[in-house]
CSV table of C-alpha atoms and ligand atoms in Angstrom, one decimal:
chain,number,residue,atom,x,y,z
G,1,HIS,CA,12.3,17.2,-17.3
G,2,GLN,CA,10.0,15.9,-14.4
G,3,PRO,CA,11.9,12.7,-13.6
G,4,HIS,CA,9.6,9.7,-14.4
G,5,GLN,CA,9.5,6.4,-12.8
G,6,SER,CA,12.4,4.8,-14.5
G,7,CYS,CA,14.8,8.0,-13.9
G,8,HIS,CA,14.1,7.7,-10.0
G,9,LEU,CA,15.1,4.1,-10.2
G,10,ILE,CA,18.4,4.9,-12.1
G,11,LEU,CA,19.3,7.7,-9.9
G,12,GLU,CA,18.7,5.5,-6.7
G,13,LEU,CA,20.7,2.7,-8.4
G,14,GLN,CA,23.6,5.0,-9.3
G,15,ALA,CA,23.6,6.3,-5.6
G,16,ALA,CA,24.1,2.5,-4.6
G,17,SER,CA,26.8,1.8,-7.4
G,18,PRO,CA,29.9,-0.1,-6.9
G,19,GLN,CA,31.9,3.0,-6.6
G,20,ARG,CA,30.8,3.8,-3.1
G,21,GLN,CA,32.2,0.4,-1.8
G,22,PRO,CA,34.9,-0.4,-4.4
G,23,GLN,CA,35.2,-3.8,-5.8
G,24,ARG,CA,37.9,-4.5,-7.5
G,25,ARG,CA,36.6,-7.1,-9.8
G,26,CYS,CA,33.3,-8.3,-11.1
G,27,ARG,CA,31.6,-11.2,-8.9
G,28,PHE,CA,31.9,-13.5,-12.1
G,29,CYS,CA,34.7,-12.6,-14.1
G,30,GLU,CA,38.0,-10.4,-13.9
G,31,LYS,CA,36.4,-7.2,-15.3
G,32,LYS,CA,35.5,-4.0,-13.3
G,33,PRO,CA,32.2,-4.1,-12.1
G,34,GLN,CA,29.7,-1.5,-13.3
G,35,LEU,CA,26.9,-2.2,-11.0
G,36,ARG,CA,25.5,-3.8,-8.0
G,37,ARG,CA,22.7,-6.0,-8.6
G,38,PRO,CA,19.7,-4.9,-6.8
G,39,LYS,CA,18.4,-8.6,-6.3
G,40,THR,CA,21.6,-10.2,-5.1
G,41,GLY,CA,23.9,-7.3,-4.0
G,42,HIS,CA,26.6,-8.8,-6.2
G,43,ALA,CA,28.8,-6.2,-7.9
G,44,VAL,CA,28.9,-7.2,-11.7
G,45,CYS,CA,30.3,-6.1,-15.0
G,46,ARG,CA,27.7,-5.2,-17.9
G,47,ASP,CA,28.1,-8.5,-19.6
G,48,CYS,CA,27.9,-10.7,-16.5
G,49,PHE,CA,24.8,-8.8,-15.3
G,50,PHE,CA,23.1,-9.5,-18.9
G,51,TRP,CA,24.2,-13.2,-18.6
G,52,ALA,CA,22.8,-13.5,-15.3
G,53,PHE,CA,19.6,-11.9,-15.9
G,54,GLU,CA,18.9,-14.0,-19.1
G,55,ALA,CA,20.0,-17.2,-17.5
G,56,GLU,CA,17.4,-16.4,-14.7
G,57,THR,CA,14.5,-15.8,-16.9
G,58,HIS,CA,15.5,-19.2,-18.7
G,59,ASP,CA,15.4,-20.9,-15.7
G,60,THR,CA,12.1,-19.6,-14.9
G,61,ILE,CA,10.7,-20.7,-18.2
G,62,VAL,CA,12.1,-24.2,-18.1
G,63,SER,CA,11.5,-25.0,-14.5
G,64,SER,CA,8.0,-24.2,-14.7
G,65,ARG,CA,7.5,-26.0,-18.1
G,66,MET,CA,6.0,-22.7,-19.4
G,67,PHE,CA,6.2,-23.4,-23.0
G,68,SER,CA,6.4,-26.4,-25.5
G,69,PRO,CA,7.9,-26.6,-28.8
G,70,GLY,CA,5.7,-25.5,-31.8
G,71,GLU,CA,3.6,-23.2,-29.6
G,72,ARG,CA,2.4,-19.7,-30.6
G,73,VAL,CA,2.9,-17.2,-27.9
G,74,ALA,CA,1.3,-14.0,-27.7
G,75,ILE,CA,3.3,-11.3,-25.9
G,76,GLY,CA,1.0,-8.7,-24.2
G,77,ALA,CA,3.0,-5.8,-25.1
G,78,SER,CA,2.3,-2.1,-24.1
G,79,GLY,CA,5.4,-0.1,-25.3
G,80,GLY,CA,6.6,0.0,-21.5
G,81,LYS,CA,9.6,-1.4,-19.8
G,82,ASP,CA,8.4,-4.6,-18.6
G,83,SER,CA,6.9,-5.8,-21.9
G,84,THR,CA,9.6,-4.2,-23.9
G,85,VAL,CA,12.3,-6.3,-22.0
G,86,LEU,CA,10.1,-9.4,-21.9
G,87,ALA,CA,9.6,-9.2,-25.9
G,88,TYR,CA,13.3,-8.9,-26.2
G,89,LEU,CA,14.2,-11.7,-23.9
G,90,LEU,CA,11.8,-14.0,-25.2
G,91,LYS,CA,13.0,-13.5,-28.8
G,92,THR,CA,16.9,-13.8,-27.5
G,93,LEU,CA,16.3,-17.0,-25.7
G,94,ASN,CA,13.8,-18.7,-28.3
G,95,GLU,CA,16.8,-18.3,-30.5
G,96,ARG,CA,19.6,-19.2,-28.2
G,97,HIS,CA,17.9,-22.3,-26.3
G,98,ASN,CA,15.8,-23.4,-29.4
G,99,TYR,CA,12.3,-23.1,-27.8
G,100,GLY,CA,10.7,-23.4,-31.1
G,101,LEU,CA,8.3,-20.7,-30.1
G,102,ASP,CA,6.4,-18.6,-32.8
G,103,LEU,CA,6.0,-15.3,-31.1
G,104,ARG,CA,3.8,-12.6,-31.6
G,105,LEU,CA,3.3,-9.1,-30.1
G,106,LEU,CA,-0.3,-8.4,-29.1
G,107,ALA,CA,-1.4,-4.7,-27.8
G,108,ILE,CA,-4.4,-3.4,-26.3
G,109,ASP,CA,-5.3,0.3,-27.0
G,110,GLU,CA,-7.4,1.6,-24.1
G,111,GLY,CA,-8.0,5.0,-25.6
G,112,ILE,CA,-6.0,7.1,-23.4
G,113,ALA,CA,-4.7,10.1,-25.3
G,114,GLY,CA,-1.3,11.4,-24.6
G,115,TYR,CA,-0.4,8.1,-23.0
G,116,ARG,CA,-1.3,5.0,-24.7
G,117,ASP,CA,-0.8,6.5,-28.3
G,118,ASP,CA,2.9,7.5,-27.3
G,119,SER,CA,3.6,4.0,-25.9
G,120,LEU,CA,2.1,2.2,-28.9
G,121,ASP,CA,4.5,4.4,-31.2
G,122,ALA,CA,7.3,3.0,-29.1
G,123,LEU,CA,5.9,-0.4,-29.3
G,124,ARG,CA,5.7,0.3,-33.3
G,125,ARG,CA,9.7,0.8,-33.2
G,126,THR,CA,9.8,-2.5,-31.2
G,127,GLU,CA,7.8,-4.4,-33.5
G,128,VAL,CA,10.5,-3.3,-36.5
G,129,SER,CA,13.6,-3.9,-34.4
G,130,LEU,CA,12.7,-7.2,-33.3
G,131,GLY,CA,10.8,-8.3,-36.2
G,132,LEU,CA,7.9,-9.6,-34.5
G,133,PRO,CA,4.4,-9.1,-35.8
G,134,LEU,CA,2.1,-6.8,-33.8
G,135,THR,CA,-1.8,-6.8,-33.7
G,136,ILE,CA,-3.3,-4.2,-31.7
G,137,PHE,CA,-6.9,-4.3,-30.2
G,138,THR,CA,-8.9,-1.3,-29.3
G,139,TYR,CA,-11.3,-0.7,-26.5
G,140,ARG,CA,-13.2,1.3,-28.9
G,141,ASP,CA,-13.6,-1.5,-31.4
G,142,LEU,CA,-14.4,-4.2,-28.6
G,143,TYR,CA,-16.5,-2.3,-26.1
G,144,GLY,CA,-17.5,0.9,-28.0
G,145,TRP,CA,-15.8,3.1,-25.2
G,146,THR,CA,-12.5,4.7,-25.0
G,147,MET,CA,-11.0,4.9,-21.6
G,148,ASP,CA,-11.0,8.8,-22.0
G,149,GLU,CA,-14.9,8.4,-22.4
G,150,VAL,CA,-15.0,6.1,-19.6
G,151,VAL,CA,-13.5,8.6,-17.3
G,152,ARG,CA,-15.4,11.4,-18.6
G,153,ALA,CA,-18.8,9.2,-18.0
G,154,ALA,CA,-17.7,7.6,-14.8
G,155,GLY,CA,-15.0,9.9,-13.2
G,156,ARG,CA,-11.7,9.1,-12.1
G,157,ARG,CA,-12.5,6.9,-8.9
G,158,SER,CA,-13.1,3.7,-10.5
G,159,ASN,CA,-11.2,4.1,-14.0
G,160,CYS,CA,-8.8,1.3,-13.1
G,161,THR,CA,-11.8,-1.1,-12.3
G,162,PHE,CA,-13.1,-0.6,-15.8
G,163,CYS,CA,-9.8,-0.7,-17.6
G,164,GLY,CA,-8.6,-3.9,-15.7
G,165,VAL,CA,-11.7,-5.9,-16.4
G,166,PHE,CA,-11.6,-4.9,-20.1
G,167,ARG,CA,-7.9,-5.3,-20.6
G,168,ARG,CA,-8.2,-8.9,-19.3
G,169,GLN,CA,-11.0,-9.6,-21.5
G,170,ALA,CA,-9.3,-7.9,-24.5
G,171,LEU,CA,-6.0,-9.8,-24.0
G,172,ASP,CA,-7.7,-13.1,-24.1
G,173,ARG,CA,-10.0,-12.2,-27.3
G,174,GLY,CA,-6.8,-10.9,-29.0
G,175,ALA,CA,-4.9,-14.1,-28.0
G,176,GLY,CA,-7.8,-16.2,-29.4
G,177,HIS,CA,-7.9,-13.9,-32.5
G,178,LEU,CA,-4.1,-14.8,-33.3
G,179,LYS,CA,-4.8,-18.4,-32.3
G,180,ALA,CA,-2.3,-18.4,-29.6
G,181,ASP,CA,-1.4,-21.3,-27.2
G,182,LYS,CA,0.0,-19.2,-24.6
G,183,LEU,CA,-0.4,-15.4,-23.3
G,184,ALA,CA,2.9,-14.0,-22.1
G,185,THR,CA,2.7,-11.1,-19.8
G,186,GLY,CA,5.5,-8.7,-18.4
G,187,HIS,CA,4.6,-9.1,-14.7
G,188,ASN,CA,7.5,-8.6,-12.6
G,189,ALA,CA,8.5,-9.8,-9.1
G,190,ASP,CA,7.5,-6.7,-7.7
G,191,ASP,CA,3.8,-7.0,-9.1
G,192,VAL,CA,3.6,-10.6,-8.3
G,193,ALA,CA,4.8,-9.7,-4.3
G,194,GLU,CA,2.2,-6.8,-4.4
G,195,THR,CA,-0.6,-9.0,-5.8
G,196,VAL,CA,0.3,-11.6,-3.1
G,197,VAL,CA,0.1,-9.0,-0.2
G,198,MET,CA,-3.0,-7.7,-1.5
G,199,ASN,CA,-4.8,-11.1,-1.8
G,200,LEU,CA,-3.5,-11.9,1.6
G,201,LEU,CA,-5.0,-8.7,3.2
G,202,ARG,CA,-8.0,-9.4,1.5
G,203,GLY,CA,-8.4,-13.0,2.3
G,204,ASP,CA,-8.9,-13.8,-1.1
G,205,ALA,CA,-7.8,-17.8,-0.9
G,206,ALA,CA,-8.7,-18.2,-4.6
G,207,ARG,CA,-6.6,-15.7,-6.0
G,208,LEU,CA,-4.0,-16.2,-3.5
G,209,SER,CA,-3.7,-19.7,-4.4
G,210,ARG,CA,-2.9,-19.1,-8.2
G,211,CYS,CA,-1.3,-15.3,-8.4
G,212,ALA,CA,2.2,-16.5,-7.7
G,213,ASP,CA,2.1,-19.2,-10.3
G,214,GLY,CA,4.3,-18.7,-13.4
G,215,VAL,CA,1.5,-20.3,-15.5
G,216,THR,CA,-2.1,-20.1,-14.9
G,217,HIS,CA,-4.9,-22.0,-16.8
G,218,THR,CA,-8.2,-20.4,-16.6
G,219,GLY,CA,-9.9,-23.1,-18.7
G,220,GLY,CA,-13.0,-22.5,-21.1
G,221,GLY,CA,-10.7,-22.6,-24.1
G,222,LEU,CA,-8.6,-19.5,-23.0
G,223,PRO,CA,-4.8,-19.7,-23.7
G,224,ALA,CA,-2.8,-20.2,-20.5
G,225,ARG,CA,-1.1,-17.3,-19.2
G,226,CYS,CA,2.4,-17.0,-18.4
G,227,LYS,CA,4.7,-14.8,-16.5
G,228,PRO,CA,8.3,-15.4,-17.5
G,229,LEU,CA,9.5,-12.3,-15.5
G,230,LYS,CA,8.0,-13.2,-12.1
G,231,TYR,CA,11.3,-13.5,-10.5
G,232,ALA,CA,12.7,-10.3,-12.1
G,233,TYR,CA,12.9,-7.4,-9.9
G,234,GLU,CA,11.6,-4.3,-11.5
G,235,LYS,CA,14.9,-2.3,-10.8
G,236,GLU,CA,16.8,-4.9,-12.8
G,237,ILE,CA,14.4,-4.6,-15.6
G,238,VAL,CA,15.1,-1.2,-15.8
G,239,LEU,CA,19.0,-1.3,-15.5
G,240,TYR,CA,18.6,-4.3,-18.4
G,241,ALA,CA,16.6,-2.0,-20.6
G,242,TYR,CA,18.9,0.9,-19.9
G,243,PHE,CA,22.0,-1.1,-20.6
G,244,LYS,CA,20.5,-2.6,-23.8
G,245,ARG,CA,19.2,0.8,-24.7
G,246,LEU,CA,16.1,-0.7,-25.5
G,247,ASP,CA,13.4,1.7,-26.8
G,248,TYR,CA,10.4,1.8,-24.4
G,249,PHE,CA,7.9,4.5,-23.1
G,250,ALA,CA,8.4,5.5,-19.6
G,251,THR,CA,5.5,7.8,-18.5
G,252,GLU,CA,2.7,6.6,-16.2
G,253,CYS,CA,-0.9,6.2,-17.3
G,254,LEU,CA,-2.6,9.7,-16.7
G,255,TYR,CA,-5.3,8.0,-14.8
G,256,ALA,CA,-3.1,6.2,-12.5
G,257,PRO,CA,-4.5,7.0,-9.0
G,258,ALA,CA,-2.3,7.3,-6.3
G,259,ALA,CA,-4.3,4.7,-4.3
G,260,TYR,CA,-3.8,2.3,-7.1
G,261,ARG,CA,-2.5,-1.0,-5.3
G,262,GLY,CA,-1.1,2.0,-3.2
G,263,HIS,CA,-0.7,0.3,0.3
G,264,ALA,CA,0.4,-3.1,-0.9
G,265,ARG,CA,3.0,-1.4,-3.3
G,266,ALA,CA,4.3,0.8,-0.4
G,267,LEU,CA,4.7,-2.3,2.1
G,268,VAL,CA,6.6,-4.2,-0.4
G,269,LYS,CA,9.0,-1.4,-1.2
G,270,ASP,CA,9.7,-0.8,2.4
G,271,LEU,CA,10.4,-4.4,2.8
G,272,GLU,CA,12.8,-4.5,-0.2
G,273,ARG,CA,14.7,-1.4,1.2
G,274,ALA,CA,15.1,-3.3,4.5
G,275,ARG,CA,15.9,-6.8,2.9
G,276,PRO,CA,16.1,-7.2,-0.9
G,277,ALA,CA,15.4,-10.7,-0.9
G,278,ALA,CA,12.2,-10.1,0.9
G,279,LEU,CA,10.5,-9.7,-2.5
G,280,LEU,CA,11.5,-13.3,-3.6
G,281,HIS,CA,10.6,-14.5,-0.1
G,282,ILE,CA,7.0,-13.4,-0.4
G,283,ILE,CA,6.5,-15.1,-3.9
G,284,GLN,CA,8.2,-18.4,-2.7
G,285,ALA,CA,5.9,-18.3,0.5
G,286,ALA,CA,2.9,-17.9,-1.8
G,287,GLU,CA,4.2,-20.7,-4.2
G,288,GLN,CA,4.4,-23.0,-1.1
G,289,ILE,CA,0.9,-22.4,0.3
G,290,ARG,CA,-1.4,-25.5,-0.1
G,291,PHE,CA,-5.0,-25.1,-0.5
G,292,ARG,CA,-7.6,-27.7,0.2
G,293,THR,CA,-8.4,-29.3,-3.0
G,294,ASP,CA,-12.0,-30.3,-2.3
G,295,ALA,CA,-12.4,-26.5,-1.3
G,296,ARG,CA,-15.4,-25.1,-3.5
G,297,MET,CA,-14.2,-23.1,-6.3
G,298,PRO,CA,-16.5,-21.0,-8.4
G,299,GLU,CA,-17.7,-23.1,-11.7
G,300,LEU,CA,-16.7,-21.8,-15.1
G,301,ASP,CA,-19.4,-20.9,-17.5
G,302,THR,CA,-19.8,-18.7,-20.4
G,303,CYS,CA,-21.3,-15.0,-20.2
G,304,ARG,CA,-25.0,-15.4,-21.9
G,305,LEU,CA,-24.4,-12.1,-23.4
G,306,CYS,CA,-21.1,-12.0,-25.0
G,307,GLY,CA,-19.7,-15.7,-24.6
G,308,TYR,CA,-16.7,-14.8,-22.6
G,309,VAL,CA,-15.7,-17.2,-19.9
G,310,SER,CA,-17.4,-16.2,-16.6
G,311,SER,CA,-18.5,-17.7,-13.4
G,312,GLN,CA,-21.6,-15.7,-13.4
G,313,PRO,CA,-24.3,-15.8,-16.0
G,314,VAL,CA,-23.3,-12.2,-16.9
G,315,CYS,CA,-19.6,-11.4,-16.9
G,316,LYS,CA,-18.0,-8.6,-15.3
G,317,ALA,CA,-17.3,-6.6,-18.5
G,318,CYS,CA,-20.7,-6.9,-19.7
G,319,VAL,CA,-21.9,-5.6,-16.2
G,320,LEU,CA,-19.9,-2.6,-16.6
G,321,LEU,CA,-20.6,-1.9,-20.1
G,322,ASP,CA,-24.4,-1.9,-19.1
G,323,GLY,CA,-23.7,0.5,-16.6
G,324,LEU,CA,-22.1,2.8,-18.8
G,325,ASN,CA,-24.6,2.3,-21.8
G,326,SER,CA,-27.4,3.2,-19.4
G,327,GLY,CA,-25.8,6.2,-17.8
G,328,ASN,CA,-25.2,4.5,-14.5
G,329,PRO,CA,-21.6,3.5,-14.5
G,330,ARG,CA,-21.0,3.9,-10.5
G,331,LEU,CA,-23.9,1.4,-10.1
G,332,ALA,CA,-22.0,-1.2,-12.0
G,333,VAL,CA,-18.6,-0.7,-9.9
G,334,GLY,CA,-20.5,0.0,-6.6
G,335,LYS,CA,-20.4,-2.5,-3.8
G,336,SER,CA,-23.9,-3.5,-4.5
G,337,SER,CA,-25.3,-6.3,-2.4
G,338,ALA,CA,-25.3,-9.8,-3.7
G,339,CYS,CA,-29.1,-9.4,-4.2
G,340,SER,CA,-29.0,-6.2,-6.2
G,341,ALA,CA,-26.2,-7.7,-8.3
G,342,LYS,CA,-28.5,-10.7,-9.3
G,343,GLN,CA,-31.3,-8.4,-10.0
G,344,GLN,CA,-29.0,-6.5,-12.3
G,345,GLN,CA,-27.9,-9.4,-14.3
G,346,GLN,CA,-31.5,-10.8,-14.4
G,347,ARG,CA,-32.5,-7.4,-16.2
G,348,MET,CA,-29.7,-7.5,-18.5
G,349,LEU,CA,-30.8,-11.0,-19.6
G,350,THR,CA,-34.3,-10.0,-19.9
G,351,ASP,CA,-33.2,-7.0,-22.1
G,352,ALA,CA,-30.9,-9.3,-24.2
G,353,GLY,CA,-34.0,-11.7,-24.6
G,354,ARG,CA,-36.2,-8.8,-25.7
G,355,ASN,CA,-33.9,-7.6,-28.1
G,356,SER,CA,-32.3,-10.5,-29.6
G,357,ALA,CA,-34.2,-10.4,-32.7
G,358,GLN,CA,-32.4,-7.1,-33.2
G,359,CYS,CA,-28.8,-6.3,-33.2
G,360,CYS,CA,-27.6,-5.4,-29.5
G,361,GLY,CA,-25.3,-2.9,-31.0
G,362,SER,CA,-22.0,-2.8,-33.2
G,363,ALA,CA,-19.8,-3.3,-30.0
G,364,GLY,CA,-21.7,-6.4,-29.1
G,365,ALA,CA,-21.4,-8.1,-32.6
G,366,ARG,CA,-17.8,-7.6,-32.5
G,367,ARG,CA,-17.6,-9.3,-29.1
G,368,GLY,CA,-19.7,-12.3,-30.1
G,369,CYS,CA,-23.1,-11.2,-29.0
G,370,SER,CA,-25.4,-14.2,-29.6
G,371,GLY,CA,-28.2,-11.9,-30.7
G,372,SER,CA,-29.8,-13.5,-33.8
G,373,ALA,CA,-29.1,-10.2,-35.9
G,374,CYS,CA,-25.6,-9.9,-34.5
G,375,ALA,CA,-25.1,-13.7,-35.4
G,376,ALA,CA,-26.3,-12.9,-39.1
G,377,ALA,CA,-24.2,-9.8,-39.1
G,378,ALA,CA,-21.1,-11.7,-37.9
G,379,ASP,CA,-21.7,-14.5,-40.9
G,380,SER,CA,-22.0,-11.7,-43.6
X,1,SF4,FE1,-5.9,1.5,-17.1
X,1,SF4,FE2,-5.6,2.3,-14.8
X,1,SF4,FE3,-3.5,1.2,-15.9
X,1,SF4,FE4,-4.4,3.6,-16.4
X,1,SF4,S1,-3.7,3.0,-14.5
X,1,SF4,S2,-4.0,1.9,-17.8
X,1,SF4,S3,-6.6,3.5,-16.1
X,1,SF4,S4,-5.5,0.2,-15.2
X,2,ZN,ZN1,-20.1,-10.8,-21.1
């Protein structure tokens, strides 16, 4: 078949396997080495690789005081390699080190036929094999739109803008529904390094100051987000899943555009090829940047339409939905001037006020619309 991303990584890793430069024994024990760790270059046996990878994840969790005993942790899971390894590791480490966590799987179904439905099948098998309860939220229920419909309405250029904003909010709503204290995501070292580079190139100081943190608090009653795999190399996650024979879905999203994070990703991969430690160094450099604490950060409030945390009167998801529902999806993602963005928000608030005696739509009711009819519907 057409090799997918994981196959490419396995082929690349086999090409760099210990047989090419024979090592007689594993770096840590007497056994024959079976792989060379992409992160450190050490030739190791399979068991010592598992041990090192798990110990490093445990260290990330403990050193950043990620969790407290008794907490409920929602694991943002998609059926892909990162979140499947994350769920397996959290369950293993929770039992091994008595974290005392109540672990749940939380999935978001964006409504992408031929991609997410297949990956959710893999996730359902993980639910059974790990024995962790799974809850699935859908864009269709939360927003009234599937991503397939969004792409049909808005085209292929800005699909990830819609999807990213919707997913972030959907995960928070899902974690809130599960009454989770923390939301753990499968972001790996490659993802974090890419985000650091992107924020640096954009000059986005606010995001740069927190994107490399293991734990981020959004405030507004939302659960803190945690990245237990933030120092785990993507290549090692693939190796771990491969040797542990974990069941995951390995195809890329049908709508993943070539330019998605493309430049930052290419730069980070080039740097890793030249010097594998570069990934870690980018993350560690970002962790050490100190920002003026008196710098003005946007104040958090709640969206007047849906109640979600927002620094604007209307949250980004509501603005995007307004564009979709009014047949102007491109307007909502376009680089509109601050002035016209304000005008759009003002119009939405006025419309909402005019309609507040009626229901704002079924999707609104489910998202906690504050319109009186929706409130009544929610109570009944
Ligand atoms: Fe959504 Fe874009 Fe990711 Fe596909 S690639 S799941 S459209 S964010
Ligand atoms: Zn909103």
